[in-house]
mmCIF file of N, CA and C in Angstrom:
data_model
loop_
_atom_site.group_PDB
_atom_site.id
_atom_site.type_symbol
_atom_site.label_atom_id
_atom_site.label_comp_id
_atom_site.label_asym_id
_atom_site.label_seq_id
_atom_site.Cartn_x
_atom_site.Cartn_y
_atom_site.Cartn_z
ATOM 1 N N PRO A 1 -17.313 -14.562 -13.013
ATOM 2 C CA PRO A 1 -17.393 -13.151 -13.335
ATOM 3 C C PRO A 1 -17.429 -12.322 -12.060
ATOM 4 N N GLY A 2 -16.884 -11.129 -12.154
ATOM 5 C CA GLY A 2 -16.891 -10.243 -10.994
ATOM 6 C C GLY A 2 -15.560 -10.245 -10.272
ATOM 7 N N PHE A 3 -15.470 -9.400 -9.299
ATOM 8 C CA PHE A 3 -14.244 -9.220 -8.536
ATOM 9 C C PHE A 3 -14.279 -10.079 -7.287
ATOM 10 N N ARG A 4 -13.209 -10.832 -7.043
ATOM 11 C CA ARG A 4 -13.130 -11.658 -5.840
ATOM 12 C C ARG A 4 -11.861 -11.320 -5.083
ATOM 13 N N LEU A 5 -12.004 -11.193 -3.793
ATOM 14 C CA LEU A 5 -10.833 -10.955 -2.961
ATOM 15 C C LEU A 5 -10.100 -12.262 -2.727
ATOM 16 N N ARG A 6 -8.792 -12.189 -2.746
ATOM 17 C CA ARG A 6 -8.000 -13.370 -2.412
ATOM 18 C C ARG A 6 -8.082 -13.620 -0.922
ATOM 19 N N PRO A 7 -8.102 -14.875 -0.507
ATOM 20 C CA PRO A 7 -8.098 -15.128 0.939
ATOM 21 C C PRO A 7 -6.800 -14.620 1.548
ATOM 22 N N LYS A 8 -6.909 -14.057 2.739
ATOM 23 C CA LYS A 8 -5.715 -13.539 3.396
ATOM 24 C C LYS A 8 -4.859 -14.689 3.893
ATOM 25 N N ARG A 9 -3.561 -14.560 3.657
ATOM 26 C CA ARG A 9 -2.633 -15.558 4.178
ATOM 27 C C ARG A 9 -2.069 -15.050 5.490
ATOM 28 N N PRO A 10 -1.713 -15.932 6.395
ATOM 29 C CA PRO A 10 -1.135 -15.468 7.654
ATOM 30 C C PRO A 10 0.176 -14.736 7.383
ATOM 31 N N ARG A 11 0.378 -13.654 8.104
ATOM 32 C CA ARG A 11 1.583 -12.863 7.900
ATOM 33 C C ARG A 11 2.358 -12.769 9.202
ATOM 34 N N ALA A 12 3.655 -12.826 9.073
ATOM 35 C CA ALA A 12 4.527 -12.587 10.216
ATOM 36 C C ALA A 12 4.890 -11.107 10.185
ATOM 37 N N ALA A 13 4.313 -10.326 11.100
ATOM 38 C CA ALA A 13 4.465 -8.879 11.071
ATOM 39 C C ALA A 13 5.925 -8.446 11.074
ATOM 40 N N ALA A 14 6.770 -9.192 11.752
ATOM 41 C CA ALA A 14 8.180 -8.800 11.833
ATOM 42 C C ALA A 14 8.882 -8.933 10.488
ATOM 43 N N GLU A 15 8.314 -9.696 9.573
ATOM 44 C CA GLU A 15 8.958 -9.915 8.286
ATOM 45 C C GLU A 15 8.374 -9.059 7.169
ATOM 46 N N GLU A 16 7.242 -8.449 7.372
ATOM 47 C CA GLU A 16 6.587 -7.681 6.323
ATOM 48 C C GLU A 16 7.188 -6.287 6.227
ATOM 49 N N ARG A 17 7.844 -6.027 5.108
ATOM 50 C CA ARG A 17 8.430 -4.711 4.860
ATOM 51 C C ARG A 17 8.092 -4.296 3.446
ATOM 52 N N LEU A 18 8.088 -3.006 3.213
ATOM 53 C CA LEU A 18 7.796 -2.481 1.895
ATOM 54 C C LEU A 18 8.863 -1.458 1.536
ATOM 55 N N LEU A 19 9.431 -1.599 0.359
ATOM 56 C CA LEU A 19 10.393 -0.632 -0.160
ATOM 57 C C LEU A 19 9.791 -0.010 -1.404
ATOM 58 N N CYS A 20 9.658 1.307 -1.400
ATOM 59 C CA CYS A 20 9.174 2.039 -2.569
ATOM 60 C C CYS A 20 10.328 2.845 -3.146
ATOM 61 N N VAL A 21 10.410 2.856 -4.449
ATOM 62 C CA VAL A 21 11.437 3.613 -5.146
ATOM 63 C C VAL A 21 10.742 4.650 -6.009
ATOM 64 N N GLY A 22 11.201 5.881 -5.932
ATOM 65 C CA GLY A 22 10.558 6.918 -6.738
ATOM 66 C C GLY A 22 11.048 8.292 -6.377
ATOM 67 N N VAL A 23 10.171 9.246 -6.460
ATOM 68 C CA VAL A 23 10.496 10.646 -6.216
ATOM 69 C C VAL A 23 9.674 11.141 -5.036
ATOM 70 N N ALA A 24 10.283 12.002 -4.227
ATOM 71 C CA ALA A 24 9.569 12.703 -3.163
ATOM 72 C C ALA A 24 9.735 14.185 -3.430
ATOM 73 N N CYS A 25 8.626 14.891 -3.539
ATOM 74 C CA CYS A 25 8.689 16.315 -3.868
ATOM 75 C C CYS A 25 7.548 17.045 -3.162
ATOM 76 N N VAL A 26 7.458 18.324 -3.422
ATOM 77 C CA VAL A 26 6.377 19.139 -2.860
ATOM 78 C C VAL A 26 5.432 19.513 -3.994
ATOM 79 N N ASP A 27 4.167 19.182 -3.840
ATOM 80 C CA ASP A 27 3.136 19.613 -4.789
ATOM 81 C C ASP A 27 2.573 20.936 -4.288
ATOM 82 N N ILE A 28 2.506 21.921 -5.152
ATOM 83 C CA ILE A 28 1.908 23.210 -4.813
ATOM 84 C C ILE A 28 0.561 23.299 -5.514
ATOM 85 N N ILE A 29 -0.477 23.518 -4.729
ATOM 86 C CA ILE A 29 -1.844 23.532 -5.238
ATOM 87 C C ILE A 29 -2.417 24.926 -5.037
ATOM 88 N N ASP A 30 -2.820 25.562 -6.118
ATOM 89 C CA ASP A 30 -3.472 26.872 -6.048
ATOM 90 C C ASP A 30 -4.978 26.672 -6.136
ATOM 91 N N VAL A 31 -5.707 27.308 -5.233
ATOM 92 C CA VAL A 31 -7.169 27.233 -5.217
ATOM 93 C C VAL A 31 -7.703 28.464 -5.942
ATOM 94 N N LEU A 32 -8.538 28.233 -6.961
ATOM 95 C CA LEU A 32 -9.070 29.313 -7.796
ATOM 96 C C LEU A 32 -10.592 29.350 -7.722
ATOM 97 N N ASP A 33 -11.154 30.522 -7.990
ATOM 98 C CA ASP A 33 -12.614 30.639 -8.092
ATOM 99 C C ASP A 33 -13.109 29.961 -9.361
ATOM 100 N N ALA A 34 -12.353 30.134 -10.450
ATOM 101 C CA ALA A 34 -12.723 29.544 -11.738
ATOM 102 C C ALA A 34 -11.448 29.336 -12.541
ATOM 103 N N PHE A 35 -11.488 28.392 -13.450
ATOM 104 C CA PHE A 35 -10.340 28.120 -14.299
ATOM 105 C C PHE A 35 -10.191 29.269 -15.293
ATOM 106 N N PRO A 36 -8.994 29.849 -15.423
ATOM 107 C CA PRO A 36 -8.843 30.994 -16.333
ATOM 108 C C PRO A 36 -8.950 30.583 -17.800
ATOM 109 N N GLU A 37 -9.321 31.536 -18.627
ATOM 110 C CA GLU A 37 -9.356 31.299 -20.074
ATOM 111 C C GLU A 37 -7.926 31.194 -20.582
ATOM 112 N N ALA A 38 -7.754 30.724 -21.805
ATOM 113 C CA ALA A 38 -6.425 30.600 -22.402
ATOM 114 C C ALA A 38 -5.705 31.938 -22.356
ATOM 115 N N ASP A 39 -4.475 31.935 -21.896
ATOM 116 C CA ASP A 39 -3.630 33.124 -21.752
ATOM 117 C C ASP A 39 -4.213 34.151 -20.777
ATOM 118 N N GLY A 40 -5.189 33.751 -19.997
ATOM 119 C CA GLY A 40 -5.784 34.660 -19.022
ATOM 120 C C GLY A 40 -5.068 34.562 -17.684
ATOM 121 N N GLU A 41 -5.379 35.467 -16.804
ATOM 122 C CA GLU A 41 -4.799 35.499 -15.476
ATOM 123 C C GLU A 41 -5.908 35.551 -14.444
ATOM 124 N N CYS A 42 -5.618 35.010 -13.273
ATOM 125 C CA CYS A 42 -6.561 35.106 -12.167
ATOM 126 C C CYS A 42 -5.776 35.021 -10.860
ATOM 127 N N ARG A 43 -6.371 35.502 -9.806
ATOM 128 C CA ARG A 43 -5.718 35.501 -8.497
ATOM 129 C C ARG A 43 -6.094 34.226 -7.740
ATOM 130 N N SER A 44 -5.098 33.652 -7.112
ATOM 131 C CA SER A 44 -5.306 32.442 -6.323
ATOM 132 C C SER A 44 -5.937 32.801 -4.982
ATOM 133 N N LYS A 45 -6.939 32.024 -4.559
ATOM 134 C CA LYS A 45 -7.569 32.233 -3.252
ATOM 135 C C LYS A 45 -6.708 31.690 -2.129
ATOM 136 N N ALA A 46 -6.004 30.605 -2.414
ATOM 137 C CA ALA A 46 -5.166 29.966 -1.397
ATOM 138 C C ALA A 46 -4.105 29.124 -2.084
ATOM 139 N N ARG A 47 -3.019 28.897 -1.386
ATOM 140 C CA ARG A 47 -1.953 28.036 -1.900
ATOM 141 C C ARG A 47 -1.665 26.979 -0.844
ATOM 142 N N LEU A 48 -1.721 25.720 -1.261
ATOM 143 C CA LEU A 48 -1.495 24.598 -0.360
ATOM 144 C C LEU A 48 -0.224 23.857 -0.762
ATOM 145 N N ARG A 49 0.483 23.326 0.222
ATOM 146 C CA ARG A 49 1.642 22.476 -0.044
ATOM 147 C C ARG A 49 1.323 21.077 0.458
ATOM 148 N N ARG A 50 1.594 20.091 -0.366
ATOM 149 C CA ARG A 50 1.361 18.692 -0.004
ATOM 150 C C ARG A 50 2.557 17.863 -0.447
ATOM 151 N N LEU A 51 2.778 16.771 0.242
ATOM 152 C CA LEU A 51 3.821 15.836 -0.159
ATOM 153 C C LEU A 51 3.425 15.236 -1.495
ATOM 154 N N GLY A 52 4.366 15.174 -2.432
ATOM 155 C CA GLY A 52 4.065 14.650 -3.753
ATOM 156 C C GLY A 52 5.102 13.656 -4.219
ATOM 157 N N GLY A 53 4.880 13.138 -5.399
ATOM 158 C CA GLY A 53 5.760 12.133 -5.981
ATOM 159 C C GLY A 53 5.158 10.751 -5.801
ATOM 160 N N ASN A 54 5.237 9.933 -6.850
ATOM 161 C CA ASN A 54 4.620 8.601 -6.794
ATOM 162 C C ASN A 54 5.177 7.744 -5.674
ATOM 163 N N GLY A 55 6.501 7.720 -5.532
ATOM 164 C CA GLY A 55 7.117 6.897 -4.488
ATOM 165 C C GLY A 55 6.685 7.325 -3.097
ATOM 166 N N ALA A 56 6.716 8.628 -2.837
ATOM 167 C CA ALA A 56 6.352 9.148 -1.522
ATOM 168 C C ALA A 56 4.880 8.907 -1.206
ATOM 169 N N ASN A 57 4.005 9.172 -2.172
ATOM 170 C CA ASN A 57 2.574 8.966 -1.936
ATOM 171 C C ASN A 57 2.251 7.501 -1.694
ATOM 172 N N LEU A 58 2.852 6.623 -2.469
ATOM 173 C CA LEU A 58 2.587 5.192 -2.311
ATOM 174 C C LEU A 58 3.040 4.688 -0.952
ATOM 175 N N VAL A 59 4.245 5.056 -0.534
ATOM 176 C CA VAL A 59 4.758 4.548 0.729
ATOM 177 C C VAL A 59 3.974 5.123 1.914
ATOM 178 N N CYS A 60 3.481 6.353 1.815
ATOM 179 C CA CYS A 60 2.678 6.929 2.893
ATOM 180 C C CYS A 60 1.330 6.222 3.026
ATOM 181 N N VAL A 61 0.706 5.912 1.923
ATOM 182 C CA VAL A 61 -0.567 5.177 1.971
ATOM 183 C C VAL A 61 -0.343 3.764 2.498
ATOM 184 N N ALA A 62 0.682 3.097 2.002
ATOM 185 C CA ALA A 62 0.956 1.716 2.427
ATOM 186 C C ALA A 62 1.329 1.636 3.898
ATOM 187 N N SER A 63 1.951 2.674 4.438
ATOM 188 C CA SER A 63 2.357 2.646 5.846
ATOM 189 C C SER A 63 1.160 2.653 6.790
ATOM 190 N N GLN A 64 -0.026 2.926 6.283
ATOM 191 C CA GLN A 64 -1.232 2.934 7.112
ATOM 192 C C GLN A 64 -1.780 1.527 7.366
ATOM 193 N N PHE A 65 -1.265 0.531 6.628
ATOM 194 C CA PHE A 65 -1.736 -0.837 6.813
ATOM 195 C C PHE A 65 -1.042 -1.478 8.006
ATOM 196 N N ASP A 66 -1.807 -2.140 8.853
ATOM 197 C CA ASP A 66 -1.265 -2.759 10.058
ATOM 198 C C ASP A 66 -0.344 -3.933 9.762
ATOM 199 N N SER A 67 -0.443 -4.512 8.581
ATOM 200 C CA SER A 67 0.320 -5.718 8.292
ATOM 201 C C SER A 67 1.798 -5.429 8.000
ATOM 202 N N LEU A 68 2.160 -4.172 7.810
ATOM 203 C CA LEU A 68 3.552 -3.829 7.528
ATOM 204 C C LEU A 68 4.245 -3.390 8.800
ATOM 205 N N CYS A 69 5.445 -3.919 9.024
ATOM 206 C CA CYS A 69 6.183 -3.481 10.211
ATOM 207 C C CYS A 69 6.943 -2.206 9.921
ATOM 208 N N CYS A 70 7.351 -1.984 8.673
ATOM 209 C CA CYS A 70 8.000 -0.722 8.338
ATOM 210 C C CYS A 70 7.911 -0.474 6.846
ATOM 211 N N SER A 71 7.901 0.795 6.511
ATOM 212 C CA SER A 71 7.880 1.215 5.121
ATOM 213 C C SER A 71 9.132 2.043 4.873
ATOM 214 N N LEU A 72 9.831 1.729 3.802
ATOM 215 C CA LEU A 72 11.062 2.421 3.464
ATOM 216 C C LEU A 72 10.893 3.126 2.134
ATOM 217 N N LEU A 73 11.564 4.261 1.987
ATOM 218 C CA LEU A 73 11.516 4.994 0.740
ATOM 219 C C LEU A 73 12.932 5.253 0.261
ATOM 220 N N TYR A 74 13.197 4.855 -0.971
ATOM 221 C CA TYR A 74 14.458 5.154 -1.640
ATOM 222 C C TYR A 74 14.102 6.099 -2.764
ATOM 223 N N ALA A 75 14.474 7.380 -2.612
ATOM 224 C CA ALA A 75 13.976 8.381 -3.553
ATOM 225 C C ALA A 75 14.934 9.549 -3.680
ATOM 226 N N THR A 76 14.692 10.346 -4.703
ATOM 227 C CA THR A 76 15.368 11.632 -4.807
ATOM 228 C C THR A 76 14.472 12.684 -4.173
ATOM 229 N N VAL A 77 15.105 13.602 -3.463
ATOM 230 C CA VAL A 77 14.389 14.698 -2.794
ATOM 231 C C VAL A 77 15.152 15.985 -3.048
ATOM 232 N N PRO A 78 14.544 17.140 -2.721
ATOM 233 C CA PRO A 78 15.282 18.400 -2.850
ATOM 234 C C PRO A 78 16.530 18.383 -1.968
ATOM 235 N N GLU A 79 17.545 19.169 -2.342
ATOM 236 C CA GLU A 79 18.773 19.252 -1.559
ATOM 237 C C GLU A 79 18.466 19.770 -0.161
ATOM 238 N N ASP A 80 19.318 19.417 0.817
ATOM 239 C CA ASP A 80 19.088 19.820 2.205
ATOM 240 C C ASP A 80 19.003 21.326 2.381
ATOM 241 N N SER A 81 19.684 22.105 1.529
ATOM 242 C CA SER A 81 19.634 23.565 1.641
ATOM 243 C C SER A 81 18.284 24.127 1.187
ATOM 244 N N ASP A 82 17.503 23.339 0.473
ATOM 245 C CA ASP A 82 16.191 23.762 -0.006
ATOM 246 C C ASP A 82 15.162 23.558 1.112
ATOM 247 N N PRO A 83 14.360 24.570 1.448
ATOM 248 C CA PRO A 83 13.340 24.414 2.496
ATOM 249 C C PRO A 83 12.367 23.270 2.210
ATOM 250 N N ALA A 84 12.201 22.902 0.955
ATOM 251 C CA ALA A 84 11.292 21.812 0.613
ATOM 252 C C ALA A 84 11.784 20.476 1.181
ATOM 253 N N ALA A 85 13.107 20.336 1.361
ATOM 254 C CA ALA A 85 13.655 19.082 1.889
ATOM 255 C C ALA A 85 13.134 18.818 3.297
ATOM 256 N N ALA A 86 13.119 19.831 4.145
ATOM 257 C CA ALA A 86 12.603 19.672 5.506
ATOM 258 C C ALA A 86 11.118 19.333 5.484
ATOM 259 N N PHE A 87 10.369 19.963 4.581
ATOM 260 C CA PHE A 87 8.939 19.679 4.450
ATOM 261 C C PHE A 87 8.713 18.222 4.058
ATOM 262 N N VAL A 88 9.483 17.730 3.080
ATOM 263 C CA VAL A 88 9.351 16.346 2.613
ATOM 264 C C VAL A 88 9.692 15.378 3.746
ATOM 265 N N ARG A 89 10.831 15.585 4.401
ATOM 266 C CA ARG A 89 11.249 14.675 5.474
ATOM 267 C C ARG A 89 10.275 14.677 6.646
ATOM 268 N N SER A 90 9.766 15.841 7.031
ATOM 269 C CA SER A 90 8.826 15.885 8.155
ATOM 270 C C SER A 90 7.519 15.177 7.811
ATOM 271 N N ASN A 91 7.061 15.285 6.568
ATOM 272 C CA ASN A 91 5.847 14.580 6.152
ATOM 273 C C ASN A 91 6.060 13.078 6.115
ATOM 274 N N LEU A 92 7.218 12.641 5.653
ATOM 275 C CA LEU A 92 7.512 11.208 5.648
ATOM 276 C C LEU A 92 7.549 10.669 7.077
ATOM 277 N N THR A 93 8.213 11.387 7.972
ATOM 278 C CA THR A 93 8.296 10.962 9.372
ATOM 279 C C THR A 93 6.917 10.923 10.014
ATOM 280 N N ALA A 94 6.096 11.940 9.739
ATOM 281 C CA ALA A 94 4.741 11.986 10.303
ATOM 282 C C ALA A 94 3.892 10.815 9.839
ATOM 283 N N ASN A 95 4.210 10.265 8.673
ATOM 284 C CA ASN A 95 3.468 9.122 8.142
ATOM 285 C C ASN A 95 4.119 7.790 8.493
ATOM 286 N N GLY A 96 5.122 7.801 9.360
ATOM 287 C CA GLY A 96 5.755 6.563 9.809
ATOM 288 C C GLY A 96 6.664 5.934 8.777
ATOM 289 N N VAL A 97 7.230 6.738 7.891
ATOM 290 C CA VAL A 97 8.089 6.227 6.827
ATOM 291 C C VAL A 97 9.543 6.484 7.180
ATOM 292 N N GLN A 98 10.348 5.451 7.028
ATOM 293 C CA GLN A 98 11.789 5.629 7.183
ATOM 294 C C GLN A 98 12.334 6.033 5.825
ATOM 295 N N ASP A 99 13.028 7.170 5.784
ATOM 296 C CA ASP A 99 13.516 7.662 4.495
ATOM 297 C C ASP A 99 14.956 7.228 4.251
ATOM 298 N N LEU A 100 15.237 5.961 4.511
ATOM 299 C CA LEU A 100 16.569 5.442 4.247
ATOM 300 C C LEU A 100 16.844 5.455 2.755
ATOM 301 N N GLY A 101 18.007 5.884 2.367
ATOM 302 C CA GLY A 101 18.355 5.875 0.959
ATOM 303 C C GLY A 101 17.828 7.058 0.191
ATOM 304 N N VAL A 102 17.515 8.143 0.885
ATOM 305 C CA VAL A 102 17.037 9.326 0.194
ATOM 306 C C VAL A 102 18.216 10.063 -0.402
ATOM 307 N N LEU A 103 18.152 10.330 -1.683
ATOM 308 C CA LEU A 103 19.232 10.983 -2.409
ATOM 309 C C LEU A 103 18.840 12.400 -2.779
ATOM 310 N N PRO A 104 19.761 13.372 -2.645
ATOM 311 C CA PRO A 104 19.432 14.724 -3.110
ATOM 312 C C PRO A 104 19.297 14.769 -4.614
ATOM 313 N N ALA A 105 18.388 15.572 -5.102
ATOM 314 C CA ALA A 105 18.191 15.707 -6.545
ATOM 315 C C ALA A 105 19.404 16.397 -7.167
ATOM 316 N N VAL A 106 19.793 15.952 -8.324
ATOM 317 C CA VAL A 106 20.928 16.524 -9.035
ATOM 318 C C VAL A 106 20.408 17.267 -10.256
ATOM 319 N N GLU A 107 20.860 18.495 -10.424
ATOM 320 C CA GLU A 107 20.403 19.267 -11.588
ATOM 321 C C GLU A 107 21.344 19.089 -12.734
#
């Protein structure tokens, strides 16, 4: 009973790679004083932009592990003409992610 960690196996760092498939997008977060009532309105105190999408978030977290030599993301992202595309790519690069195979989103 209980949770047991598996023993670590020796890893060859040059061979450890991770490929994540999913979406890379921009999450917009509004900071409020209180949650508005149904059909109510309120003013946002602040607006934050963060990298979003399951594929992007997973590969950024996984890239922090020393056992991986590289993390790759195959995902759809905003079109290059969209300012969000630069935001997504710069966040992926800052997290040490190679965005090979990134496809523009099709409407």
